[in-house]
Coordinates of C-alpha atoms in Angstrom, one line a residue:
M1 CA 2.3 29.6 -17.8
M2 CA 1.5 26.7 -15.5
L3 CA -0.1 25.0 -18.6
L4 CA 3.5 24.6 -20.0
V5 CA 4.3 22.2 -17.1
P6 CA 2.6 19.1 -18.7
V7 CA 4.4 19.9 -21.9
V8 CA 7.8 20.0 -20.2
L9 CA 6.9 16.8 -18.3
A10 CA 6.0 14.9 -21.5
V11 CA 9.2 16.0 -23.2
L12 CA 11.4 14.8 -20.4
L13 CA 9.5 11.6 -20.0
A14 CA 10.1 10.9 -23.7
S15 CA 13.8 11.4 -23.1
G16 CA 14.0 8.2 -21.1
L17 CA 15.2 9.8 -17.8
G18 CA 14.2 8.3 -14.5
L19 CA 10.9 9.5 -13.2
A20 CA 12.4 11.3 -10.2
Y21 CA 14.8 13.3 -12.4
V22 CA 11.9 14.0 -14.8
V23 CA 9.8 15.5 -12.0
G24 CA 12.8 17.4 -10.5
G25 CA 13.9 18.8 -13.9
T26 CA 10.3 19.8 -14.8
A27 CA 10.0 21.6 -11.5
V28 CA 13.2 23.6 -12.0
V29 CA 12.3 24.5 -15.6
S30 CA 8.8 25.5 -14.5
F31 CA 10.2 27.9 -11.9
I32 CA 11.9 29.7 -14.8
F33 CA 8.8 29.6 -17.1
T34 CA 6.5 30.9 -14.4
D35 CA 8.9 33.8 -13.5
N36 CA 9.7 32.3 -10.1
A37 CA 13.5 31.7 -10.8
R38 CA 14.4 34.0 -7.9
Y39 CA 13.0 31.4 -5.5
L40 CA 15.4 28.7 -6.8
A41 CA 18.0 30.0 -4.3
I42 CA 16.0 28.7 -1.3
L43 CA 14.9 25.5 -3.1
P44 CA 17.4 23.3 -1.3
Q45 CA 16.2 24.5 2.1
K46 CA 12.6 23.7 1.1
V47 CA 13.5 20.3 -0.2
F48 CA 15.4 19.3 3.0
S49 CA 12.6 20.7 5.2
Q50 CA 10.2 18.4 3.4
I51 CA 12.3 15.2 4.0
S52 CA 13.6 16.1 7.4
V53 CA 10.7 14.4 9.2
F54 CA 11.3 12.1 12.1
A55 CA 8.5 9.7 11.1
L56 CA 10.2 9.0 7.8
L57 CA 13.0 7.3 9.7
S58 CA 10.6 4.4 10.3
M59 CA 10.3 3.8 6.6
P60 CA 13.7 2.1 5.9
L61 CA 13.4 0.2 9.2
F62 CA 10.0 -1.3 8.2
I63 CA 11.4 -2.1 4.7
L64 CA 14.3 -3.9 6.3
A65 CA 12.1 -5.8 8.7
G66 CA 10.0 -7.0 5.8
E67 CA 13.0 -8.0 3.8
L68 CA 14.5 -10.0 6.7
M69 CA 11.2 -11.8 7.3
N70 CA 10.7 -12.6 3.6
R71 CA 14.1 -14.2 3.4
G72 CA 13.8 -16.1 6.7
G73 CA 11.1 -18.6 5.7
V74 CA 8.2 -16.8 7.3
T75 CA 5.8 -17.2 4.3
K76 CA 5.5 -21.0 4.8
A77 CA 4.7 -20.5 8.4
L78 CA 2.0 -18.0 7.6
I79 CA 0.5 -20.2 5.0
D80 CA 0.4 -23.2 7.4
V81 CA -1.4 -21.2 10.1
S82 CA -3.9 -20.0 7.5
M83 CA -4.5 -23.5 6.3
A84 CA -5.0 -24.7 9.8
I85 CA -7.7 -22.0 10.5
V86 CA -9.7 -21.8 7.2
G87 CA -8.3 -24.5 4.9
R88 CA -11.0 -27.1 5.7
I89 CA -13.8 -24.8 4.4
R90 CA -15.0 -25.3 0.8
G91 CA -12.8 -23.1 -1.4
G92 CA -10.3 -23.3 1.5
L93 CA -7.1 -22.4 -0.4
G94 CA -8.8 -19.2 -1.7
H95 CA -9.5 -18.3 2.0
V96 CA -5.9 -19.3 2.8
N97 CA -4.7 -16.9 0.1
I98 CA -6.7 -14.0 1.6
M99 CA -5.8 -14.8 5.2
T100 CA -2.1 -15.1 4.4
S101 CA -2.3 -11.7 2.8
V102 CA -3.7 -10.3 6.1
F103 CA -0.9 -11.8 8.0
F104 CA 1.7 -10.9 5.4
A105 CA 0.4 -7.3 5.6
G106 CA 1.6 -7.0 9.2
I107 CA 5.1 -7.9 8.0
S108 CA 5.8 -6.3 4.6
G109 CA 3.3 -3.5 4.3
S110 CA 3.7 -3.8 0.6
A111 CA 1.2 -5.0 -2.0
V112 CA 3.9 -5.8 -4.6
A113 CA 5.9 -8.0 -2.1
D114 CA 2.7 -9.9 -1.2
A115 CA 1.7 -10.4 -4.8
A116 CA 5.2 -11.7 -5.7
S117 CA 5.6 -14.0 -2.7
L118 CA 2.1 -15.6 -2.9
S119 CA 2.2 -16.0 -6.7
N120 CA 5.3 -18.2 -6.2
T121 CA 3.7 -20.4 -3.5
L122 CA -0.1 -20.4 -3.4
V123 CA -0.9 -20.1 -7.1
P124 CA 0.8 -23.4 -8.0
A125 CA -0.7 -25.1 -4.9
M126 CA -4.2 -23.9 -5.8
E127 CA -3.7 -25.2 -9.4
Q128 CA -2.6 -28.6 -8.2
R129 CA -5.8 -28.9 -6.1
G130 CA -8.2 -28.2 -8.9
Y131 CA -8.5 -24.5 -9.0
S132 CA -8.1 -22.8 -12.4
K133 CA -4.8 -21.0 -12.6
L134 CA -6.6 -17.9 -13.7
Y135 CA -8.8 -17.8 -10.6
A136 CA -5.8 -18.4 -8.4
G137 CA -3.9 -15.5 -10.0
A138 CA -6.9 -13.2 -9.8
I139 CA -7.5 -13.8 -6.0
T140 CA -3.8 -13.5 -5.3
A141 CA -3.7 -10.1 -7.0
A142 CA -6.9 -8.9 -5.4
S143 CA -5.9 -9.9 -1.9
S144 CA -2.4 -8.4 -2.2
I145 CA -3.7 -4.8 -1.8
I146 CA -4.6 -5.6 1.9
G147 CA -0.9 -5.2 2.5
P148 CA -0.6 -1.4 2.3
I149 CA -3.8 -0.8 4.4
V150 CA -3.2 -3.0 7.5
P151 CA -0.3 -1.6 9.6
P152 CA 2.6 -1.3 9.3
S153 CA 2.1 0.4 6.0
I154 CA 4.9 2.2 4.1
I155 CA 2.5 4.3 2.1
L156 CA 0.7 5.5 5.3
I157 CA 4.1 6.6 6.7
F158 CA 4.7 8.4 3.4
Y159 CA 1.3 10.2 3.6
G160 CA 1.8 11.1 7.2
A161 CA 5.1 12.7 6.4
I162 CA 3.7 14.7 3.5
M163 CA 0.6 15.9 5.5
Q164 CA 2.3 16.1 8.9
T165 CA -0.4 13.7 10.2
S166 CA 0.1 11.3 13.1
V167 CA 1.5 8.0 11.7
A168 CA 0.3 6.2 14.8
A169 CA -3.3 7.4 14.2
L170 CA -3.0 6.3 10.5
F171 CA -1.7 2.9 11.4
V172 CA -4.6 2.2 13.8
A173 CA -7.1 3.7 11.4
G174 CA -6.1 1.1 8.8
I175 CA -7.0 -1.9 10.9
L176 CA -10.8 -1.9 10.4
P177 CA -10.7 -1.0 6.7
G178 CA -8.1 -3.7 6.0
L179 CA -10.3 -6.3 7.8
M180 CA -13.4 -5.1 6.0
L181 CA -11.6 -5.6 2.7
A182 CA -10.5 -9.1 3.7
G183 CA -14.1 -9.9 4.8
A184 CA -15.5 -8.8 1.4
L185 CA -12.9 -10.9 -0.4
F186 CA -13.8 -13.9 1.8
L187 CA -17.4 -13.5 0.8
M188 CA -16.5 -13.3 -2.9
N189 CA -14.3 -16.4 -2.6
A190 CA -17.2 -18.3 -0.8
F191 CA -19.5 -17.3 -3.7
Y192 CA -17.1 -18.7 -6.3
A193 CA -16.4 -21.8 -4.2
I194 CA -20.1 -22.7 -4.2
R195 CA -20.7 -21.7 -7.9
D196 CA -17.7 -23.4 -9.3
D197 CA -17.5 -26.3 -6.7
H198 CA -14.1 -25.5 -5.5
P199 CA -12.4 -28.2 -3.4
R200 CA -11.9 -28.5 0.3
I201 CA -8.4 -29.5 1.6
E202 CA -8.4 -33.2 2.2
K203 CA -8.2 -34.5 5.8
G204 CA -4.6 -34.6 6.9
E205 CA -3.5 -31.9 4.5
A206 CA -4.1 -29.0 6.8
P207 CA -1.8 -28.9 9.8
P208 CA -3.2 -29.1 13.4
V209 CA -4.3 -25.6 14.6
L210 CA -2.3 -25.2 17.8
P211 CA 1.1 -26.5 16.5
A212 CA 0.7 -24.3 13.3
I213 CA -0.1 -21.2 15.5
A214 CA 2.9 -22.0 17.8
R215 CA 5.3 -22.3 14.8
A216 CA 3.9 -19.0 13.3
L217 CA 4.0 -17.2 16.6
P218 CA 7.3 -15.3 15.9
A219 CA 5.8 -14.0 12.6
L220 CA 2.4 -13.2 14.1
L221 CA 4.0 -11.3 17.0
L222 CA 5.5 -8.7 14.7
P223 CA 2.3 -6.7 13.9
V224 CA 1.1 -7.2 17.5
I225 CA 4.3 -5.6 18.8
I226 CA 4.2 -2.8 16.3
V227 CA 0.5 -1.8 16.7
G228 CA 0.3 -2.7 20.4
G229 CA 3.4 -0.7 21.3
I230 CA 2.2 2.3 19.4
V231 CA -1.4 2.1 20.7
L232 CA -0.3 1.7 24.4
G233 CA 2.1 4.6 24.0
W234 CA 5.2 2.5 24.7
M235 CA 6.8 3.3 21.4
T236 CA 6.7 5.9 18.6
P237 CA 6.2 4.4 15.1
T238 CA 10.0 4.9 14.5
E239 CA 10.9 3.1 17.7
A240 CA 8.4 0.4 16.8
A241 CA 10.1 0.0 13.4
A242 CA 13.5 -0.5 15.1
V243 CA 12.0 -3.1 17.4
A244 CA 10.4 -4.8 14.3
V245 CA 13.9 -5.2 12.7
V246 CA 15.2 -7.0 15.8
V247 CA 12.1 -9.2 16.0
A248 CA 12.3 -9.9 12.3
A249 CA 15.9 -11.0 12.5
L250 CA 15.2 -13.3 15.5
A251 CA 12.2 -14.8 13.6
A252 CA 14.3 -15.4 10.5
F253 CA 16.9 -17.3 12.6
F254 CA 14.0 -19.3 14.3
Y255 CA 12.7 -20.5 10.9
E256 CA 15.4 -21.1 8.4
G257 CA 18.4 -19.1 9.7
L258 CA 19.6 -15.9 8.2
K259 CA 22.6 -16.4 6.0
R260 CA 25.2 -13.7 5.4
D261 CA 24.2 -13.3 1.8
D262 CA 20.5 -13.0 2.8
L263 CA 21.4 -10.2 5.3
L264 CA 23.5 -8.4 2.8
E265 CA 20.8 -8.6 0.1
S266 CA 18.2 -7.4 2.6
L267 CA 20.4 -4.4 3.4
R268 CA 21.1 -3.7 -0.3
R269 CA 17.3 -3.9 -1.2
T270 CA 16.5 -1.6 1.8
A271 CA 19.1 1.0 0.7
M272 CA 17.8 0.9 -2.9
L273 CA 14.1 1.3 -2.0
T274 CA 14.9 4.0 0.6
G275 CA 17.0 5.9 -1.8
S276 CA 14.4 5.7 -4.6
I277 CA 11.7 6.9 -2.2
F278 CA 13.7 9.8 -0.8
I279 CA 14.8 11.0 -4.2
V280 CA 11.2 11.1 -5.3
L281 CA 10.3 13.0 -2.2
S282 CA 13.0 15.5 -2.9
A283 CA 11.9 16.0 -6.5
V284 CA 8.3 16.5 -5.6
A285 CA 9.1 18.9 -2.7
A286 CA 10.4 21.2 -5.4
F287 CA 7.1 20.8 -7.3
G288 CA 5.1 21.4 -4.1
H289 CA 6.9 24.6 -3.4
L290 CA 6.1 25.8 -7.0
A291 CA 2.5 24.8 -6.6
S292 CA 2.2 26.8 -3.4
L293 CA 3.8 29.9 -5.0
E294 CA 1.4 29.6 -8.0
K295 CA -1.6 28.9 -5.6
V296 CA -2.5 25.7 -7.5
P297 CA -4.6 24.2 -4.6
Q298 CA -6.6 27.4 -4.4
A299 CA -7.1 27.3 -8.2
I300 CA -8.3 23.7 -8.0
S301 CA -10.7 24.7 -5.1
A302 CA -12.0 27.6 -7.2
L303 CA -12.6 25.3 -10.2
I304 CA -14.5 22.8 -8.0
T305 CA -16.7 25.7 -6.7
D306 CA -17.3 26.9 -10.2
L307 CA -18.3 23.4 -11.4
G308 CA -20.7 23.1 -8.5
L309 CA -19.4 19.7 -7.4
G310 CA -19.9 20.2 -3.7
P311 CA -18.3 18.0 -1.0
V312 CA -19.8 14.7 -2.3
G313 CA -19.0 15.4 -6.0
F314 CA -15.5 16.4 -5.1
M315 CA -14.9 13.2 -3.1
L316 CA -16.1 11.1 -6.1
A317 CA -13.9 13.0 -8.5
M318 CA -10.9 12.7 -6.1
N319 CA -11.5 8.9 -5.8
L320 CA -11.5 8.5 -9.6
L321 CA -8.3 10.6 -9.9
F322 CA -6.4 8.6 -7.4
I323 CA -7.5 5.2 -8.8
L324 CA -6.3 6.3 -12.2
A325 CA -3.1 7.5 -10.7
G326 CA -2.6 4.1 -9.0
M327 CA -2.8 2.4 -12.4
F328 CA -0.1 4.4 -14.0
L329 CA 2.2 5.8 -11.3
D330 CA 4.3 4.3 -8.4
I331 CA 2.3 4.9 -5.2
P332 CA 5.0 7.1 -3.6
M333 CA 5.2 9.2 -6.8
A334 CA 1.4 9.5 -7.0
L335 CA 1.2 10.4 -3.3
A336 CA 3.9 13.0 -3.6
L337 CA 2.6 14.5 -6.8
L338 CA -1.2 14.7 -5.9
V339 CA -1.5 14.9 -2.2
P340 CA 0.0 18.4 -1.8
L341 CA -2.4 19.6 -4.5
I342 CA -5.6 17.7 -3.7
A343 CA -5.5 17.2 0.1
P344 CA -5.7 20.9 1.1
V345 CA -8.8 21.2 -1.1
A346 CA -10.4 18.1 0.6
L347 CA -9.5 19.5 4.1
A348 CA -11.1 22.8 3.1
N349 CA -14.2 20.8 2.2
G350 CA -14.4 19.4 5.7
A351 CA -12.4 16.1 5.3
D352 CA -10.5 14.7 8.3
P353 CA -6.7 14.2 7.6
V354 CA -6.6 10.6 9.0
H355 CA -9.8 9.5 7.2
L356 CA -8.5 11.2 4.0
G357 CA -5.2 9.3 4.3
I358 CA -7.0 5.9 4.5
V359 CA -9.2 6.8 1.5
I360 CA -6.4 8.0 -0.6
C361 CA -4.1 5.1 0.1
F362 CA -7.0 2.6 -0.5
N363 CA -7.7 4.3 -3.8
L364 CA -4.1 4.0 -5.0
T365 CA -3.9 0.4 -4.0
V366 CA -7.1 -0.4 -5.9
G367 CA -5.3 1.1 -8.9
L368 CA -2.6 -1.6 -8.5
V369 CA -5.1 -4.3 -9.5
S370 CA -7.0 -2.3 -12.1
P371 CA -6.3 -2.7 -15.8
P372 CA -4.8 -1.5 -18.0
M373 CA -1.5 -0.9 -16.0
G374 CA -2.1 -2.3 -12.5
G375 CA 1.3 -3.0 -10.9
C376 CA 0.2 -6.1 -8.9
L377 CA -1.4 -7.5 -12.0
L378 CA 1.9 -7.2 -13.9
I379 CA 3.7 -8.9 -11.0
V380 CA 1.3 -11.9 -10.8
S381 CA 1.2 -12.2 -14.6
T382 CA 5.0 -12.2 -14.8
V383 CA 5.5 -14.7 -11.9
T384 CA 2.8 -17.2 -12.9
G385 CA 3.1 -16.9 -16.7
L386 CA -0.6 -16.0 -17.1
N387 CA -1.7 -13.8 -20.0
Y388 CA -2.0 -10.3 -18.6
W389 CA -5.3 -9.4 -20.2
Q390 CA -7.0 -12.7 -19.2
L391 CA -5.8 -12.1 -15.7
A392 CA -7.1 -8.4 -15.8
S393 CA -10.5 -9.7 -17.0
A394 CA -10.6 -12.3 -14.2
V395 CA -9.8 -9.8 -11.5
I396 CA -12.5 -7.3 -12.4
P397 CA -15.3 -8.8 -10.2
F398 CA -12.9 -8.5 -7.2
V399 CA -12.0 -4.9 -8.2
I400 CA -15.7 -4.0 -8.2
V401 CA -16.1 -5.4 -4.7
E402 CA -13.0 -3.5 -3.5
I403 CA -14.5 -0.3 -5.0
L404 CA -17.7 -0.9 -3.1
V405 CA -15.7 -1.3 0.1
L406 CA -14.0 2.0 -0.7
G407 CA -17.4 3.7 -1.2
V408 CA -18.4 2.6 2.3
L409 CA -15.2 3.9 3.7
V410 CA -15.6 7.3 1.9
F411 CA -19.1 7.9 3.2
V412 CA -18.8 6.4 6.7
P413 CA -15.6 8.1 8.0
E414 CA -16.3 6.6 11.5
I415 CA -15.0 3.2 10.3
S416 CA -11.5 4.7 9.9
L417 CA -11.7 7.1 12.8
F418 CA -13.3 4.8 15.5
L419 CA -10.1 3.0 16.7
P420 CA -7.8 6.1 16.6
R421 CA -10.3 8.0 18.7
A422 CA -11.0 5.1 21.0
F423 CA -7.2 4.8 21.8
G424 CA -6.8 8.5 22.2
L425 CA -4.6 8.9 19.1
W426 CA -6.9 11.3 17.3
N427 CA -9.6 13.8 18.2

């Protein structure tokens, strides 16, 4: 009877309903089809137990902090400090693009926010200085996925809530993978800079290093406060998120001032994003309950055993599944749909929950820049006016490099686990 679930899902999708309602409706209908209707009475309790997680309180706070910083003129300060540090190297603006994404990651934690912001600012600047617009768009899209890996990361909070895994350990675990990804993109940009003779920034165009760092200090302090407070045990992730909102508001006043309309729009956007995430969580909690009743994870595990995939084969298949999911689904939706089904099987095969979280989230973010439906590609294409398919073709070499970095992370778990263990956040 579980084979009827995809049919119901397809019918409801064709009706044009919102995705959360589609998933929730499919779950309720599936309870009836699978002769589990008697369990619908306790479904509200199951749903609320799924979303009644203290760590989830940090999510709207981090979203609000990012919104306040984005509207407070922080992007220009981050670009200036990146130009001061790496702008004078050949292909400097490409390096600036990547470094700004690293800094931006510590503020927004969102690939889409990074792609939209830098498409508006750095793509035109790169084109004016002799880069092809296509290359500028490709490197902007490719570097945007650093955002959800480097802490604070909204999707790592989401994963931690679903899997009941320490968000503090996940945050710290994302630091080295995020920097590895940035390093790989720096090397790619250096290769293209030499091959295509990309320009350096002229003398006088890059601001002096110390004044640029001093001006960017309020923005740069945010990730330091968040990660440092969590690592040193001064704050939980939720408390760190509350502090981040205060620092973000102060930084916004420091740069351009925070107008009343900006504050109201930040609150409105935060409420919308939080509401959309929680309604997805609620819908998928119903599906997760049905999956546990029907023993779907055990069935998947048995299938893997029958196919003779083994731990390595399973990890490769899982990576492919999550990359594909990242192309077609919102990341919260993909996490909520697939993690309750796949993660228990991975843990049964010896995976570590923190390492698994980094691998899964990295997978999904690679899907954001992978054709045919990469979300960040769509954002960059829309903002810059570039042809989507030309942009998708230009970004493929970067995607290959990102998949190679992912492969290293999959087969060397210690890269993700070293810092959480070193700081006593994980065993």
